[in-house]
Coordinates of C-alpha atoms in Angstrom, one line a residue:
Chain F
X1 CA -33.5 12.2 25.0
X2 CA -31.0 9.4 25.4
X3 CA -27.6 9.5 23.7
X4 CA -26.5 7.2 20.9
X5 CA -23.9 4.5 21.2
X6 CA -21.3 4.1 18.4
X7 CA -19.0 1.0 18.2
X8 CA -16.0 2.2 16.3
X9 CA -13.1 0.2 14.9
X10 CA -9.8 2.1 15.0
X11 CA -7.9 -0.3 12.7
X12 CA -4.7 -2.2 13.3
X13 CA -2.4 0.4 14.7
X14 CA -1.5 3.2 12.2
X15 CA -3.6 6.2 13.3
X16 CA -4.0 7.1 9.6
X17 CA -5.9 3.9 9.1
X18 CA -8.9 5.3 11.0
X19 CA -11.7 6.0 8.6
X20 CA -13.0 9.5 7.9
X21 CA -16.2 8.5 9.6
X22 CA -14.5 7.2 12.7
X23 CA -12.6 10.5 13.1
X24 CA -15.7 12.6 12.5
X25 CA -17.9 10.6 15.0
X26 CA -15.2 10.6 17.7
X27 CA -14.8 14.3 17.4
X28 CA -18.6 14.8 17.7
X29 CA -19.4 12.5 20.7
X30 CA -19.3 13.7 24.2
X31 CA -17.8 10.5 25.7
X32 CA -15.2 8.0 24.6
X33 CA -15.3 4.5 26.0
X34 CA -12.8 1.6 25.7
X35 CA -12.4 -1.9 27.2
X36 CA -9.7 -2.6 29.8
X37 CA -8.8 -5.7 31.6
X38 CA -8.0 -3.7 34.8
X39 CA -9.0 -0.2 35.7
X40 CA -6.3 2.4 34.9
X41 CA -4.7 0.2 32.2
X42 CA -3.3 1.9 29.1
X43 CA -5.5 1.5 26.1
X44 CA -3.9 0.9 22.7
X45 CA -7.2 1.7 21.0
X46 CA -7.3 5.1 22.8
X47 CA -3.7 5.8 22.0
X48 CA -4.3 5.2 18.3
X49 CA -7.6 7.1 18.2
X50 CA -6.1 10.1 20.1
X51 CA -3.4 10.5 17.4
X52 CA -6.0 10.7 14.6
X53 CA -8.9 12.6 16.3
X54 CA -9.1 15.5 18.7
X55 CA -10.4 13.8 21.9
X56 CA -9.6 16.7 24.2
X57 CA -12.4 17.5 26.7
X58 CA -14.2 14.2 26.2
X59 CA -15.6 12.2 29.1
X60 CA -13.5 9.0 29.3
X61 CA -15.3 5.8 30.2
X62 CA -13.3 2.7 31.1
X63 CA -15.2 -0.5 30.6
X64 CA -13.9 -3.5 32.5
X65 CA -13.9 -6.8 30.7
X66 CA -12.4 -9.4 32.9
X67 CA -10.9 -12.3 31.0
X68 CA -12.4 -14.8 33.4
X69 CA -12.6 -18.4 32.4
X70 CA -16.0 -18.7 34.1
X71 CA -18.7 -17.9 31.6
X72 CA -21.2 -16.6 34.2
X73 CA -18.6 -14.1 35.5
X74 CA -17.9 -12.9 32.0
X75 CA -21.6 -12.4 31.4
X76 CA -22.1 -10.6 34.7
X77 CA -19.2 -8.4 33.6
X78 CA -20.9 -7.6 30.3
X79 CA -24.2 -6.7 32.0
X80 CA -22.3 -4.3 34.3
X81 CA -20.6 -2.8 31.2
X82 CA -24.0 -2.3 29.6
X83 CA -25.4 -0.7 32.7
X84 CA -22.5 1.7 33.0
X85 CA -22.8 2.8 29.4
X86 CA -26.6 3.1 29.8
X87 CA -26.1 5.5 32.7
X88 CA -24.2 7.9 30.4
X89 CA -26.6 7.4 27.5
X90 CA -29.5 8.3 29.9
X91 CA -27.7 11.6 30.6
X92 CA -28.0 12.4 26.9
X93 CA -24.4 11.8 26.1
X94 CA -23.4 10.2 22.8
X95 CA -20.7 7.6 23.3
X96 CA -18.0 6.4 20.9
X97 CA -16.8 3.0 22.1
X98 CA -13.5 2.2 20.4
X99 CA -12.0 -1.2 19.7
X100 CA -8.7 -2.3 17.9
X101 CA -9.1 -3.5 14.3
X102 CA -12.7 -4.1 13.2
X103 CA -15.7 -4.2 15.5
X104 CA -17.2 -7.4 14.1
X105 CA -14.0 -9.4 14.4
X106 CA -13.2 -10.7 17.9
X107 CA -14.3 -7.5 19.8
X108 CA -16.0 -7.4 23.1
X109 CA -18.2 -4.5 21.9
X110 CA -20.7 -6.8 20.2
X111 CA -22.1 -8.0 23.5
X112 CA -22.9 -4.6 24.9
X113 CA -24.2 -3.4 21.6
X114 CA -26.8 -6.2 21.6
X115 CA -27.8 -5.7 25.2
X116 CA -28.3 -2.0 24.8
X117 CA -30.1 -2.3 21.4
X118 CA -32.5 -4.7 23.1
X119 CA -33.2 -2.1 25.7
X120 CA -34.1 0.4 23.0
X121 CA -31.0 2.5 22.8
X122 CA -29.9 3.7 19.4
X123 CA -26.7 2.0 18.3
X124 CA -24.5 2.1 15.2
X125 CA -21.3 0.2 14.3
X126 CA -18.5 1.9 12.3
X127 CA -16.3 -0.8 10.8
X128 CA -12.5 -0.6 11.0
X129 CA -9.6 -2.2 9.1
X130 CA -9.2 -5.8 10.6
X131 CA -5.6 -6.6 11.7
X132 CA -5.3 -9.4 9.1
X133 CA -6.0 -6.9 6.3
X134 CA -3.5 -4.5 7.7
X135 CA -1.0 -7.3 7.9
X136 CA -1.6 -8.6 4.4
X137 CA -1.2 -5.1 3.1
X138 CA 2.2 -4.7 4.9
X139 CA 3.4 -8.0 3.6
X140 CA 1.9 -7.2 0.2
X141 CA 0.3 -10.6 -0.2
X142 CA -3.3 -11.3 -0.9
X143 CA -5.8 -13.2 1.4
X144 CA -7.8 -14.5 -1.5
X145 CA -7.7 -14.2 -5.3
X146 CA -10.2 -15.2 -8.0
X147 CA -12.5 -17.9 -6.6
X148 CA -10.3 -18.8 -3.6
X149 CA -11.7 -19.1 -0.1
X150 CA -10.0 -18.1 3.2
X151 CA -10.5 -18.9 6.8
X152 CA -9.7 -17.0 10.0
X153 CA -8.8 -18.7 13.2
X154 CA -8.0 -17.1 16.5
X155 CA -5.6 -19.0 18.7
X156 CA -5.2 -22.5 17.2
X157 CA -7.0 -25.2 19.1
X158 CA -4.9 -28.1 17.9
X159 CA -3.2 -29.6 14.9
X160 CA -6.4 -31.3 13.8
X161 CA -8.1 -27.9 13.5
X162 CA -5.2 -26.6 11.3
X163 CA -5.3 -29.7 9.1
X164 CA -9.1 -29.6 8.5
X165 CA -9.0 -25.8 7.9
X166 CA -6.2 -26.2 5.4
X167 CA -8.1 -28.9 3.6
X168 CA -11.3 -26.9 3.5
X169 CA -9.9 -23.5 2.6
X170 CA -7.3 -22.2 0.1
X171 CA -5.8 -19.7 2.4
X172 CA -5.8 -19.4 6.2
X173 CA -5.2 -16.6 8.7
X174 CA -4.2 -17.6 12.2
X175 CA -4.5 -14.8 14.7
X176 CA -2.8 -14.8 18.1
X177 CA -0.4 -17.4 16.7
X178 CA 2.7 -16.3 18.8
X179 CA 2.8 -19.4 20.9
X180 CA 1.9 -21.9 18.2
X181 CA 4.3 -20.8 15.4
X182 CA 6.6 -23.9 16.0
X183 CA 3.7 -26.3 16.0
X184 CA 2.3 -24.8 12.8
X185 CA 5.6 -24.7 11.1
X186 CA 6.1 -28.4 11.8
X187 CA 2.7 -29.2 10.4
X188 CA 3.3 -27.2 7.3
X189 CA 6.6 -28.9 6.7
X190 CA 4.9 -32.3 7.0
X191 CA 2.4 -31.1 4.3
X192 CA 5.2 -29.8 2.1
X193 CA 4.1 -26.2 2.6
X194 CA 7.0 -24.9 4.7
X195 CA 7.5 -21.9 2.4
X196 CA 3.8 -21.1 2.2
X197 CA 3.5 -19.2 5.5
X198 CA 4.1 -15.6 6.2
X199 CA 4.5 -14.2 9.7
X200 CA 3.3 -10.8 10.7
X201 CA 4.4 -10.0 14.3
X202 CA 4.0 -6.8 16.3
X203 CA 3.2 -4.9 13.2
X204 CA 3.8 -1.2 13.7
X205 CA 5.9 -1.7 16.9
X206 CA 9.6 -1.4 17.3
X207 CA 10.2 -5.2 17.0
X208 CA 8.0 -5.6 14.0
X209 CA 8.7 -8.8 12.0
X210 CA 7.2 -9.5 8.6
X211 CA 8.8 -12.4 6.9
X212 CA 9.0 -16.1 6.4
X213 CA 8.2 -18.7 9.1
X214 CA 11.3 -18.6 11.3
X215 CA 11.1 -21.1 14.2
X216 CA 14.3 -19.7 15.8
X217 CA 12.5 -16.5 16.8
X218 CA 10.2 -15.7 19.7
X219 CA 6.9 -14.2 18.7
X220 CA 4.7 -12.0 20.8
X221 CA 0.9 -12.1 21.4
X222 CA 0.1 -9.9 18.3
X223 CA 1.4 -12.5 15.8
X224 CA -0.6 -13.4 12.8
X225 CA 0.2 -16.1 10.3
X226 CA -1.1 -16.1 6.7
X227 CA -0.8 -19.5 5.0
X228 CA -1.4 -19.8 1.2
X229 CA -1.9 -23.4 0.1
X230 CA -1.2 -22.8 -3.6
X231 CA 1.5 -20.1 -3.4
X232 CA 5.1 -20.0 -2.2
X233 CA 5.1 -16.7 -0.4
X234 CA 8.8 -16.5 0.2
X235 CA 9.4 -14.9 -3.2
X236 CA 6.7 -12.2 -2.6
X237 CA 8.2 -11.4 0.8
X238 CA 11.7 -11.3 -0.7
X239 CA 10.6 -8.8 -3.4
X240 CA 8.7 -6.7 -0.9
X241 CA 11.9 -6.3 1.1
X242 CA 14.1 -5.6 -1.9
X243 CA 11.8 -2.9 -3.2
X244 CA 11.6 -0.9 -0.1
X245 CA 8.4 -1.9 1.5
X246 CA 8.6 -1.7 5.3
X247 CA 11.7 -3.9 5.8
X248 CA 11.6 -7.1 7.8
X249 CA 13.7 -6.8 10.9
X250 CA 16.2 -9.4 9.9
X251 CA 17.1 -7.4 6.8
Chain N
X1 CA 13.3 8.8 -10.7
X2 CA 10.4 6.4 -11.2
X3 CA 7.1 7.0 -9.5
X4 CA 5.6 4.9 -6.7
X5 CA 2.6 2.6 -7.1
X6 CA 0.0 2.6 -4.3
X7 CA -2.8 0.0 -4.2
X8 CA -5.6 1.6 -2.2
X9 CA -8.8 0.0 -0.9
X10 CA -11.7 2.5 -0.9
X11 CA -14.0 0.4 1.3
X12 CA -17.5 -1.0 0.7
X13 CA -19.3 2.1 -0.6
X14 CA -19.8 4.9 1.9
X15 CA -17.1 7.5 1.0
X16 CA -16.6 8.2 4.7
X17 CA -15.3 4.7 5.1
X18 CA -12.1 5.6 3.2
X19 CA -9.2 5.8 5.6
X20 CA -7.4 9.1 6.4
X21 CA -4.3 7.5 4.7
X22 CA -6.2 6.6 1.5
X23 CA -7.5 10.2 1.2
X24 CA -4.1 11.7 1.9
X25 CA -2.3 9.5 -0.7
X26 CA -5.0 10.0 -3.3
X27 CA -4.7 13.8 -3.0
X28 CA -0.9 13.6 -3.3
X29 CA -0.5 11.2 -6.3
X30 CA -0.4 12.6 -9.8
X31 CA -2.4 9.7 -11.3
X32 CA -5.4 7.6 -10.3
X33 CA -5.9 4.2 -11.9
X34 CA -8.8 1.8 -11.6
X35 CA -9.8 -1.5 -13.2
X36 CA -12.5 -1.7 -15.8
X37 CA -13.9 -4.7 -17.7
X38 CA -14.4 -2.5 -20.8
X39 CA -12.9 0.9 -21.6
X40 CA -15.1 3.9 -20.8
X41 CA -17.0 1.9 -18.2
X42 CA -18.1 3.7 -15.0
X43 CA -16.0 2.8 -12.0
X44 CA -17.7 2.4 -8.6
X45 CA -14.4 2.6 -6.8
X46 CA -13.6 6.0 -8.6
X47 CA -17.1 7.3 -7.8
X48 CA -16.6 6.5 -4.1
X49 CA -13.1 7.9 -3.9
X50 CA -14.0 11.1 -5.7
X51 CA -16.6 11.9 -3.0
X52 CA -14.0 11.6 -0.2
X53 CA -10.9 13.0 -1.8
X54 CA -10.2 15.9 -4.2
X55 CA -9.2 14.1 -7.4
X56 CA -9.5 17.1 -9.7
X57 CA -6.6 17.5 -12.2
X58 CA -5.3 14.0 -11.7
X59 CA -4.3 11.9 -14.7
X60 CA -6.9 9.0 -15.0
X61 CA -5.6 5.6 -16.0
X62 CA -8.2 2.9 -16.9
X63 CA -6.8 -0.6 -16.5
X64 CA -8.6 -3.3 -18.6
X65 CA -9.1 -6.6 -16.8
X66 CA -11.0 -8.8 -19.1
X67 CA -13.0 -11.5 -17.2
X68 CA -11.9 -14.2 -19.8
X69 CA -12.3 -17.8 -18.9
X70 CA -9.0 -18.5 -20.6
X71 CA -6.2 -18.3 -18.1
X72 CA -3.6 -17.4 -20.6
X73 CA -5.7 -14.5 -21.9
X74 CA -6.2 -13.2 -18.3
X75 CA -2.5 -13.4 -17.7
X76 CA -1.7 -11.6 -20.9
X77 CA -4.1 -8.9 -19.8
X78 CA -2.4 -8.5 -16.5
X79 CA 1.0 -8.2 -18.2
X80 CA -0.5 -5.4 -20.4
X81 CA -1.8 -3.7 -17.3
X82 CA 1.6 -3.8 -15.6
X83 CA 3.2 -2.5 -18.7
X84 CA 0.7 0.4 -19.0
X85 CA 1.3 1.3 -15.3
X86 CA 5.1 1.1 -15.7
X87 CA 4.9 3.6 -18.6
X88 CA 3.4 6.2 -16.2
X89 CA 5.8 5.3 -13.3
X90 CA 8.7 5.7 -15.7
X91 CA 7.6 9.3 -16.3
X92 CA 8.0 9.8 -12.6
X93 CA 4.3 9.9 -11.8
X94 CA 3.0 8.4 -8.5
X95 CA -0.1 6.3 -9.1
X96 CA -2.9 5.4 -6.7
X97 CA -4.7 2.4 -8.0
X98 CA -8.0 2.1 -6.3
X99 CA -10.1 -1.0 -5.6
X100 CA -13.5 -1.6 -3.9
X101 CA -13.3 -3.0 -0.4
X102 CA -9.9 -4.1 0.8
X103 CA -6.9 -4.7 -1.6
X104 CA -6.0 -8.1 -0.2
X105 CA -9.5 -9.6 -0.6
X106 CA -10.4 -10.6 -4.1
X107 CA -8.9 -7.6 -5.9
X108 CA -7.2 -7.7 -9.3
X109 CA -4.5 -5.3 -8.0
X110 CA -2.4 -8.0 -6.3
X111 CA -1.3 -9.3 -9.7
X112 CA 0.1 -6.1 -11.0
X113 CA 1.6 -5.2 -7.7
X114 CA 3.7 -8.4 -7.7
X115 CA 4.8 -7.9 -11.4
X116 CA 5.9 -4.3 -10.8
X117 CA 7.6 -5.1 -7.5
X118 CA 9.5 -7.8 -9.2
X119 CA 10.7 -5.3 -11.8
X120 CA 12.0 -3.1 -9.0
X121 CA 9.3 -0.4 -8.8
X122 CA 8.4 0.8 -5.3
X123 CA 5.0 -0.4 -4.2
X124 CA 2.8 0.1 -1.2
X125 CA -0.6 -1.3 -0.2
X126 CA -3.1 0.7 1.8
X127 CA -5.8 -1.6 3.2
X128 CA -9.5 -0.7 3.1
X129 CA -12.6 -1.9 4.9
X130 CA -13.6 -5.3 3.3
X131 CA -17.3 -5.5 2.2
X132 CA -18.1 -8.2 4.7
X133 CA -16.9 -6.0 7.6
X134 CA -19.0 -3.2 6.3
X135 CA -22.0 -5.5 6.0
X136 CA -21.6 -7.0 9.4
X137 CA -21.4 -3.5 10.9
X138 CA -24.6 -2.5 9.0
X139 CA -26.4 -5.6 10.3
X140 CA -24.9 -5.1 13.7
X141 CA -23.8 -8.7 14.0
X142 CA -20.3 -10.1 14.7
X143 CA -18.3 -12.2 12.3
X144 CA -16.5 -14.0 15.2
X145 CA -16.5 -13.8 19.0
X146 CA -14.2 -15.3 21.6
X147 CA -12.4 -18.3 20.2
X148 CA -14.7 -18.7 17.2
X149 CA -13.4 -19.1 13.6
X150 CA -14.9 -17.8 10.4
X151 CA -14.5 -18.6 6.7
X152 CA -14.9 -16.4 3.7
X153 CA -16.1 -17.9 0.4
X154 CA -16.6 -16.1 -2.9
X155 CA -19.3 -17.5 -5.1
X156 CA -20.3 -20.9 -3.8
X157 CA -18.9 -23.9 -5.7
X158 CA -21.6 -26.4 -4.6
X159 CA -23.5 -27.7 -1.6
X160 CA -20.6 -29.9 -0.6
X161 CA -18.4 -26.9 -0.2
X162 CA -21.0 -25.2 2.0
X163 CA -21.5 -28.2 4.2
X164 CA -17.7 -28.8 4.7
X165 CA -17.2 -25.1 5.4
X166 CA -20.0 -25.0 8.0
X167 CA -18.6 -28.1 9.7
X168 CA -15.1 -26.7 9.9
X169 CA -15.9 -23.0 10.9
X170 CA -18.2 -21.5 13.4
X171 CA -19.3 -18.7 11.1
X172 CA -19.3 -18.3 7.3
X173 CA -19.4 -15.4 4.9
X174 CA -20.5 -16.1 1.4
X175 CA -19.8 -13.3 -1.0
X176 CA -21.4 -12.9 -4.5
X177 CA -24.2 -15.1 -3.1
X178 CA -27.0 -13.5 -5.2
X179 CA -27.7 -16.5 -7.4
X180 CA -27.2 -19.1 -4.7
X181 CA -29.4 -17.8 -1.9
X182 CA -32.2 -20.3 -2.6
X183 CA -29.7 -23.2 -2.6
X184 CA -28.1 -22.0 0.6
X185 CA -31.4 -21.5 2.3
X186 CA -32.5 -25.0 1.5
X187 CA -29.2 -26.4 2.9
X188 CA -29.5 -24.4 6.1
X189 CA -33.1 -25.5 6.6
X190 CA -31.9 -29.1 6.2
X191 CA -29.3 -28.5 8.9
X192 CA -31.9 -26.8 11.2
X193 CA -30.1 -23.4 10.7
X194 CA -32.8 -21.5 8.7
X195 CA -32.8 -18.6 11.0
X196 CA -29.0 -18.4 11.4
X197 CA -28.4 -16.6 8.1
X198 CA -28.4 -12.8 7.5
X199 CA -28.5 -11.4 4.0
X200 CA -26.7 -8.1 3.1
X201 CA -27.7 -7.1 -0.4
X202 CA -26.8 -4.0 -2.4
X203 CA -25.7 -2.3 0.8
X204 CA -25.6 1.5 0.4
X205 CA -27.7 1.4 -2.8
X206 CA -31.4 2.3 -3.3
X207 CA -32.6 -1.3 -3.1
X208 CA -30.5 -2.2 0.0
X209 CA -31.7 -5.2 1.9
X210 CA -30.4 -6.2 5.2
X211 CA -32.4 -8.9 6.9
X212 CA -33.2 -12.6 7.3
X213 CA -32.9 -15.1 4.4
X214 CA -36.0 -14.5 2.3
X215 CA -36.1 -16.9 -0.7
X216 CA -39.0 -14.9 -2.3
X217 CA -36.8 -12.0 -3.1
X218 CA -34.4 -11.6 -6.0
X219 CA -30.9 -10.6 -5.0
X220 CA -28.3 -8.8 -7.1
X221 CA -24.6 -9.5 -7.6
X222 CA -23.5 -7.6 -4.5
X223 CA -25.1 -10.0 -2.1
X224 CA -23.3 -11.3 0.9
X225 CA -24.6 -13.9 3.4
X226 CA -23.4 -14.2 7.0
X227 CA -24.2 -17.6 8.6
X228 CA -23.7 -18.0 12.3
X229 CA -23.8 -21.7 13.3
X230 CA -24.4 -21.1 17.0
X231 CA -26.6 -18.0 16.9
X232 CA -30.1 -17.3 15.7
X233 CA -29.5 -13.9 14.0
X234 CA -33.2 -13.1 13.5
X235 CA -33.5 -11.5 16.9
X236 CA -30.4 -9.3 16.3
X237 CA -31.7 -8.2 12.9
X238 CA -35.1 -7.5 14.5
X239 CA -33.7 -5.3 17.2
X240 CA -31.4 -3.5 14.8
X241 CA -34.5 -2.5 12.8
X242 CA -36.6 -1.6 15.8
X243 CA -33.9 0.7 17.2
X244 CA -33.3 2.8 14.1
X245 CA -30.2 1.3 12.5
X246 CA -30.4 1.7 8.8
X247 CA -33.8 0.1 8.1
X248 CA -34.2 -3.0 6.0
X249 CA -36.2 -2.2 2.9
X250 CA -39.1 -4.4 3.9
X251 CA -39.7 -2.3 7.0

């Protein structure tokens, strides 16, 4: 009998933010798979999972997902990935394929899940804490209250997108915002919203920064912005720091 | 010394979707608080948490949050809630205040967190799986892939909001959509997107429905819609059912 494929979100970084279900399934499967850009690469998702669950003795499957600009090459890569996973499933092995954050939010897992489900393999998705929820919790600010709406954007496509999104939604999350912080800050200033943005950068890492928009800093790839149209977030961030939440690095 | 206040998300329903951290903190605090609309009401959040963590012997604190249309009355209610929690914190008790889903997404906890942090109490937020991530996982569809964006709306304010949101974002989550399913279905049909919506209703309950938009059904309060502009989701939902994911109730 063929094995079962689980897509498992390991959350934003803290191993204790794995769910009880993720830990249980990871300890029961025979193989753990994770996406890499190049073979032999270190996997952050694996590093997180291995601190929360006992993964000793598991078969490890590296899945290559090349970040090629060519769509056909990316699709060929996904078909290869599905084929590789199928070869283990056909041996009767259950596989836990892990991904950072939540499985449904910007993960490469969805593609192989669909391909393998279509071929008749049993699949299940175990959700994880998305990074923007982890970040909002650290900053102790909300993403939406009452009847508010919020939007999530990954890597800003231009100022027009930002403006339209801010007009349509009460609050906005911009993921992978590292390189566009200055542009976003300028736009917010022009809209009179300069103190309405919170930056969450490299959360859980040594150079973590959670604080107001500071255009003098350099931000890494794992930078998320939360913009609240109706609320000045500076106060909240200030209180958070004063009362002993995880301190901002400029404290 | 005053106790510490934890805001803890217990996830969308399955007790195993609590995080390891939520379970650990809930088992260590002396008091567990939860919001109710009326005193003595059953708490779904408590019911979920108690299945995952040992809550025996904990002090239970019911926090009344009246759903009053009058803003001043709601605010007075929040001040009362903060005062009540403070009285326990002042006794040196650590409190875990639990909330369905994630703390940052439409929870009443944020208000009291801010009030108590401003008064100098130590506060921490432990994120949980938001219901829309739990629903997307059950339906085995993604909320966003590649460079897509997605928006989250709670209780639709009108057709214009839906149309603008669909124009601005690639994918859309509509929470508390029970009463507006027919209206949304009509709008999607007019846009040629009738097969692009998935309904997740009463997930985890006896009358769970995960499937295509079906305007002949009645949907309860806990109904979420996921609309994907570029993707016909019928196929995905069909495969999910065929391959033994949690079956839709019309199966």
